[in-house]
Short mmCIF file of C-alpha atoms in Angstrom, two decimals:
data_model
loop_
_atom_site.label_atom_id
_atom_site.label_comp_id
_atom_site.label_asym_id
_atom_site.label_seq_id
_atom_site.Cartn_x
_atom_site.Cartn_y
_atom_site.Cartn_z
CA MET I 1 -19.67 -14.67 23.80
CA ASN I 2 -19.99 -18.28 23.38
CA PHE I 3 -16.35 -18.94 24.13
CA SER I 4 -16.27 -22.50 23.47
CA VAL I 5 -14.74 -24.75 21.17
CA ASP I 6 -16.78 -27.81 19.61
CA PRO I 7 -14.67 -31.04 19.52
CA GLU I 8 -16.85 -32.78 16.38
CA SER I 9 -16.63 -29.89 14.11
CA HIS I 10 -14.52 -30.08 10.81
CA VAL I 11 -12.52 -26.85 10.95
CA PRO I 12 -9.60 -28.05 13.58
CA LEU I 13 -9.78 -26.46 16.84
CA HIS I 14 -6.53 -24.47 16.59
CA SER I 15 -9.11 -22.77 13.59
CA GLN I 16 -11.80 -22.51 15.86
CA VAL I 17 -9.86 -21.09 19.02
CA GLU I 18 -8.25 -18.61 16.42
CA GLN I 19 -11.33 -17.23 15.69
CA LEU I 20 -12.39 -16.99 19.02
CA LEU I 21 -9.25 -14.68 19.97
CA ARG I 22 -10.41 -13.13 16.52
CA THR I 23 -13.27 -11.97 18.22
CA MET I 24 -12.20 -11.59 21.62
CA LEU I 25 -9.56 -8.45 19.76
CA ARG I 26 -13.10 -6.30 18.92
CA ASP I 27 -14.01 -6.15 22.45
CA PRO I 28 -12.69 -2.22 22.93
CA GLY I 29 -10.62 -3.38 26.21
CA TYR I 30 -8.72 -5.59 24.07
CA ARG I 31 -8.27 -2.54 21.54
CA SER I 32 -7.43 0.05 23.84
CA GLY I 33 -4.43 -2.48 25.05
CA LYS I 34 -5.91 -5.27 27.76
CA LEU I 35 -3.51 -8.58 28.23
CA LEU I 36 -5.24 -11.24 26.93
CA PRO I 37 -5.66 -13.90 29.12
CA PRO I 38 -2.53 -16.28 29.89
CA GLU I 39 -2.55 -19.13 27.61
CA THR I 40 -3.03 -21.70 30.54
CA LYS I 41 -6.16 -20.04 31.69
CA LEU I 42 -7.27 -19.87 28.23
CA ALA I 43 -6.71 -23.57 27.65
CA SER I 44 -8.15 -24.52 30.65
CA GLU I 45 -11.89 -22.75 29.85
CA LEU I 46 -11.79 -24.77 26.03
CA CYS I 47 -10.74 -27.73 27.42
CA VAL I 48 -7.76 -28.07 24.75
CA SER I 49 -4.33 -28.25 24.96
CA ARG I 50 -1.96 -25.08 25.49
CA ASN I 51 0.20 -25.82 22.21
CA THR I 52 -3.36 -25.79 20.73
CA VAL I 53 -3.49 -21.86 22.10
CA ARG I 54 -0.18 -21.03 22.08
CA ALA I 55 -0.28 -22.24 17.95
CA SER I 56 -3.30 -20.60 17.52
CA ILE I 57 -1.78 -16.84 19.02
CA ASP I 58 1.32 -17.62 16.71
CA ARG I 59 -0.63 -17.70 14.00
CA LEU I 60 -1.93 -14.26 14.93
CA VAL I 61 1.11 -12.49 16.05
CA ASN I 62 2.73 -13.61 12.61
CA GLN I 63 -0.66 -11.89 10.98
CA GLY I 64 0.19 -7.98 13.15
CA LEU I 65 -3.10 -8.75 15.00
CA LEU I 66 -1.20 -9.65 18.64
CA THR I 67 2.57 -8.54 20.32
CA ARG I 68 3.65 -10.85 22.26
CA LYS I 69 6.44 -9.92 25.19
CA PRO I 70 8.07 -12.41 27.40
CA GLY I 71 7.79 -11.21 31.17
CA ARG I 72 5.05 -9.08 30.35
CA GLY I 73 2.67 -10.67 28.38
CA THR I 74 0.10 -10.37 24.99
CA TRP I 75 -2.03 -7.41 23.44
CA ALA I 76 -3.41 -6.32 20.28
CA THR I 77 -1.22 -4.54 18.26
CA PRO I 78 -1.88 -0.57 17.90
CA SER I 79 -4.16 0.23 14.57
CA GLY I 80 -1.77 0.31 12.28
CA LYS I 81 -0.44 -1.42 9.37
CA ARG I 82 -3.02 -4.07 7.84
CA ALA I 83 -1.69 -7.29 7.82
CA SER I 84 -3.59 -9.90 5.00
CA ARG I 85 -2.76 -13.98 4.50
CA LEU I 86 -1.81 -14.86 0.61
CA GLU I 87 -4.17 -17.80 1.16
CA SER I 88 -7.04 -15.05 1.31
CA TRP I 89 -8.02 -13.92 -1.08
CA GLU I 90 -10.92 -14.55 -2.06
CA SER I 91 -12.63 -11.72 -0.32
CA PHE I 92 -10.74 -8.36 1.07
CA THR I 93 -14.23 -7.01 2.68
CA ARG I 94 -14.29 -10.58 5.10
CA GLU I 95 -10.52 -11.20 5.68
CA MET I 96 -10.20 -7.20 6.83
CA ALA I 97 -13.81 -8.39 9.37
CA ALA I 98 -12.17 -11.25 10.21
CA GLN I 99 -9.89 -8.34 11.91
CA GLY I 100 -13.06 -6.17 13.38
CA ILE I 101 -11.81 -3.85 10.29
CA GLU I 102 -15.44 -2.29 8.21
CA VAL I 103 -13.95 -1.51 4.64
CA GLN I 104 -14.82 1.99 2.71
CA ASP I 105 -15.24 2.24 -0.68
CA PHE I 106 -13.69 5.32 -1.98
CA GLN I 107 -14.66 4.61 -5.98
CA GLN I 108 -16.06 2.13 -7.84
CA ARG I 109 -16.44 2.62 -11.88
CA TYR I 110 -17.21 -0.28 -13.86
CA GLY I 111 -17.79 -0.79 -17.66
CA LEU I 112 -16.09 -1.71 -20.65
CA ARG I 113 -12.75 -0.51 -21.37
CA ALA I 114 -9.99 -1.36 -23.67
CA ALA I 115 -7.81 -3.91 -22.36
CA PRO I 116 -3.99 -3.16 -22.27
CA ALA I 117 -1.75 -5.59 -23.45
CA PRO I 118 -1.37 -8.12 -20.39
CA VAL I 119 -4.64 -8.48 -19.75
CA ALA I 120 -5.13 -9.08 -23.80
CA ASP I 121 -2.45 -11.69 -23.91
CA ALA I 122 -3.99 -13.42 -20.84
CA PHE I 123 -7.71 -13.83 -22.07
CA GLY I 124 -6.34 -14.94 -25.47
CA VAL I 125 -8.06 -11.93 -27.39
CA GLN I 126 -6.71 -8.39 -29.42
CA ARG I 127 -5.08 -5.65 -28.03
CA ASN I 128 -7.48 -2.97 -26.89
CA THR I 129 -10.75 -5.34 -27.20
CA ARG I 130 -13.45 -3.69 -24.93
CA VAL I 131 -14.26 -6.24 -21.43
CA PHE I 132 -15.78 -5.46 -18.90
CA ALA I 133 -13.58 -3.98 -15.75
CA LEU I 134 -14.25 -3.39 -12.33
CA GLU I 135 -12.05 -0.63 -10.75
CA ARG I 136 -12.16 0.43 -6.82
CA VAL I 137 -10.14 2.27 -4.55
CA ARG I 138 -10.37 0.09 -0.90
CA GLY I 139 -9.80 1.32 2.65
CA PHE I 140 -10.56 1.90 6.07
CA ASP I 141 -10.18 5.17 9.21
CA GLY I 142 -11.25 7.58 6.90
CA LYS I 143 -7.68 6.23 4.62
CA ARG I 144 -7.15 5.11 1.42
CA ILE I 145 -5.60 2.15 1.51
CA ALA I 146 -5.76 -0.14 -1.99
CA HIS I 147 -6.81 0.34 -5.51
CA PHE I 148 -7.63 -2.87 -7.02
CA LEU I 149 -8.67 -2.98 -11.08
CA SER I 150 -9.79 -6.50 -12.08
CA TRP I 151 -10.49 -7.82 -15.71
CA PHE I 152 -13.76 -10.59 -16.61
CA HIS I 153 -13.18 -12.72 -19.06
CA PRO I 154 -15.02 -12.09 -22.36
CA ARG I 155 -16.70 -15.66 -21.77
CA LEU I 156 -18.19 -14.77 -19.32
CA GLU I 157 -20.66 -12.63 -20.97
CA LEU I 158 -21.10 -10.29 -17.89
CA SER I 159 -24.06 -7.60 -19.48
CA GLY I 160 -22.80 -4.43 -17.06
CA ASP I 161 -25.24 -4.39 -14.71
CA GLU I 162 -23.98 -6.43 -12.09
CA ASP I 163 -24.25 -5.64 -8.85
CA PHE I 164 -20.78 -5.44 -7.05
CA ALA I 165 -21.89 -4.86 -3.77
CA SER I 166 -21.75 -8.03 -2.68
CA PRO I 167 -17.95 -9.68 -3.17
CA LEU I 168 -16.65 -10.39 -6.07
CA TYR I 169 -16.22 -13.75 -6.67
CA VAL I 170 -20.07 -14.77 -5.30
CA VAL I 171 -21.37 -12.19 -8.04
CA LEU I 172 -19.42 -14.21 -10.57
CA GLU I 173 -20.48 -17.22 -9.33
CA GLU I 174 -24.60 -16.37 -8.60
CA ARG I 175 -24.67 -14.13 -12.20
CA CYS I 176 -22.18 -16.21 -14.80
CA GLY I 177 -22.29 -19.54 -13.28
CA VAL I 178 -18.74 -20.18 -12.70
CA ARG I 179 -16.58 -20.82 -9.25
CA ALA I 180 -12.98 -18.67 -8.20
CA GLU I 181 -11.01 -21.79 -7.49
CA CYS I 182 -7.31 -21.38 -7.86
CA SER I 183 -5.31 -18.07 -7.44
CA ARG I 184 -1.56 -17.04 -8.88
CA GLU I 185 -0.37 -14.63 -7.85
CA ARG I 186 2.58 -12.18 -8.13
CA ILE I 187 4.14 -9.27 -6.00
CA VAL I 188 6.67 -6.75 -6.29
CA ALA I 189 7.39 -3.10 -5.19
CA VAL I 190 6.89 -0.28 -7.12
CA PRO I 191 6.39 3.72 -6.87
CA ALA I 192 2.62 5.34 -6.82
CA ASP I 193 2.72 6.81 -10.26
CA LYS I 194 0.18 10.12 -10.89
CA GLY I 195 -2.70 8.14 -11.28
CA LEU I 196 -2.71 6.05 -8.50
CA ALA I 197 -1.30 8.65 -6.58
CA GLU I 198 -4.10 11.19 -6.92
CA LYS I 199 -6.24 7.75 -6.06
CA LEU I 200 -4.43 6.66 -2.72
CA GLU I 201 -3.65 10.46 -1.82
CA VAL I 202 -0.34 9.44 -1.39
CA GLU I 203 2.87 11.52 -3.24
CA ALA I 204 3.92 10.34 -6.22
CA GLY I 205 6.61 7.74 -5.55
CA THR I 206 4.73 6.57 -2.42
CA PRO I 207 5.81 2.91 -1.90
CA LEU I 208 3.04 0.85 -2.85
CA LEU I 209 2.96 -3.35 -3.49
CA ARG I 210 1.36 -4.55 -6.30
CA ARG I 211 -0.34 -7.55 -6.94
CA VAL I 212 -1.47 -9.62 -9.89
CA ARG I 213 -3.26 -11.81 -10.03
CA ARG I 214 -4.61 -14.76 -12.31
CA VAL I 215 -7.77 -16.13 -10.97
CA SER I 216 -8.95 -19.88 -12.49
CA ASP I 217 -11.79 -21.61 -12.03
CA ALA I 218 -11.89 -25.34 -11.58
CA GLY I 219 -10.63 -26.35 -15.61
CA ASP I 220 -7.94 -23.97 -15.04
CA ARG I 221 -9.91 -21.45 -17.05
CA LEU I 222 -9.18 -18.19 -16.85
CA ILE I 223 -12.02 -15.69 -15.27
CA GLU I 224 -10.43 -12.85 -13.79
CA TYR I 225 -6.97 -10.98 -14.15
CA ALA I 226 -6.45 -8.24 -11.81
CA VAL I 227 -3.77 -5.68 -10.96
CA ASN I 228 -4.80 -4.34 -7.05
CA HIS I 229 -2.10 -1.69 -5.02
CA TYR I 230 -1.76 -1.44 -1.88
CA ARG I 231 -0.23 1.48 0.07
CA SER I 232 3.26 -0.40 1.92
CA ASP I 233 2.83 1.66 5.15
CA GLN I 234 -0.72 0.86 6.04
CA PHE I 235 -0.97 -2.39 4.54
CA GLU I 236 1.41 -5.71 4.47
CA TYR I 237 1.51 -9.59 3.55
CA THR I 238 2.44 -12.43 5.39
CA ILE I 239 2.03 -16.43 5.02
CA ASP I 240 2.21 -19.40 6.26
CA ILE I 241 4.87 -22.13 5.25
CA LYS I 242 4.50 -25.84 6.68
CA ARG I 243 7.55 -28.10 6.52
CA GLY I 244 5.79 -31.24 4.94
CA ASP I 245 6.04 -35.56 6.02
CA GLY I 246 9.39 -35.68 3.59
#
């Protein structure tokens, strides 16, 4: 690969280094436990500061992609739980691809459904109003990891023939002329009920992470109400918090 960064790019250097490291981790050698080069060597080869390299590695350690032990070095974390950043909400497929993971679709249903109370109330329509919903069971490595259920606001005027092979928000922007700008989210731990247990191929009562999200456009108008569930034995969330200047 082209192991270099562009100091003239609008993309911060630490982000460029992070992406290079993600690409390195796709190499079979690193995925099998090969140690990453020392920070000083990486910094020298990239012509960046050691602090920049360290910051990039820290982020990947926090996301569960790298393991670092003093005196031993840094290596790719063995396959197990996958981490998702709360900030990365626009495309599950793209986020996993950045970690070298190919997402599999095990089930997809799309069509009109009666909106349950939380969805109807959020959209400001009568309960049981039929609105378009997209249900998907997705995962990787042959495992069913997540159940996604998205409800779309009636004002989008979807036709029912939309092809969601492309990322969801790309489809909505191209077909409906709306752009997702904000996602307000709530995450709680819940036990799998019988229906979710069957879809994710786990036992009823298995701990899941429930992620309820309300996605709006630039005018703060609701586009989507989604209820997503993830197997907690295979998935975790990370979030980066930066100290302000004040």
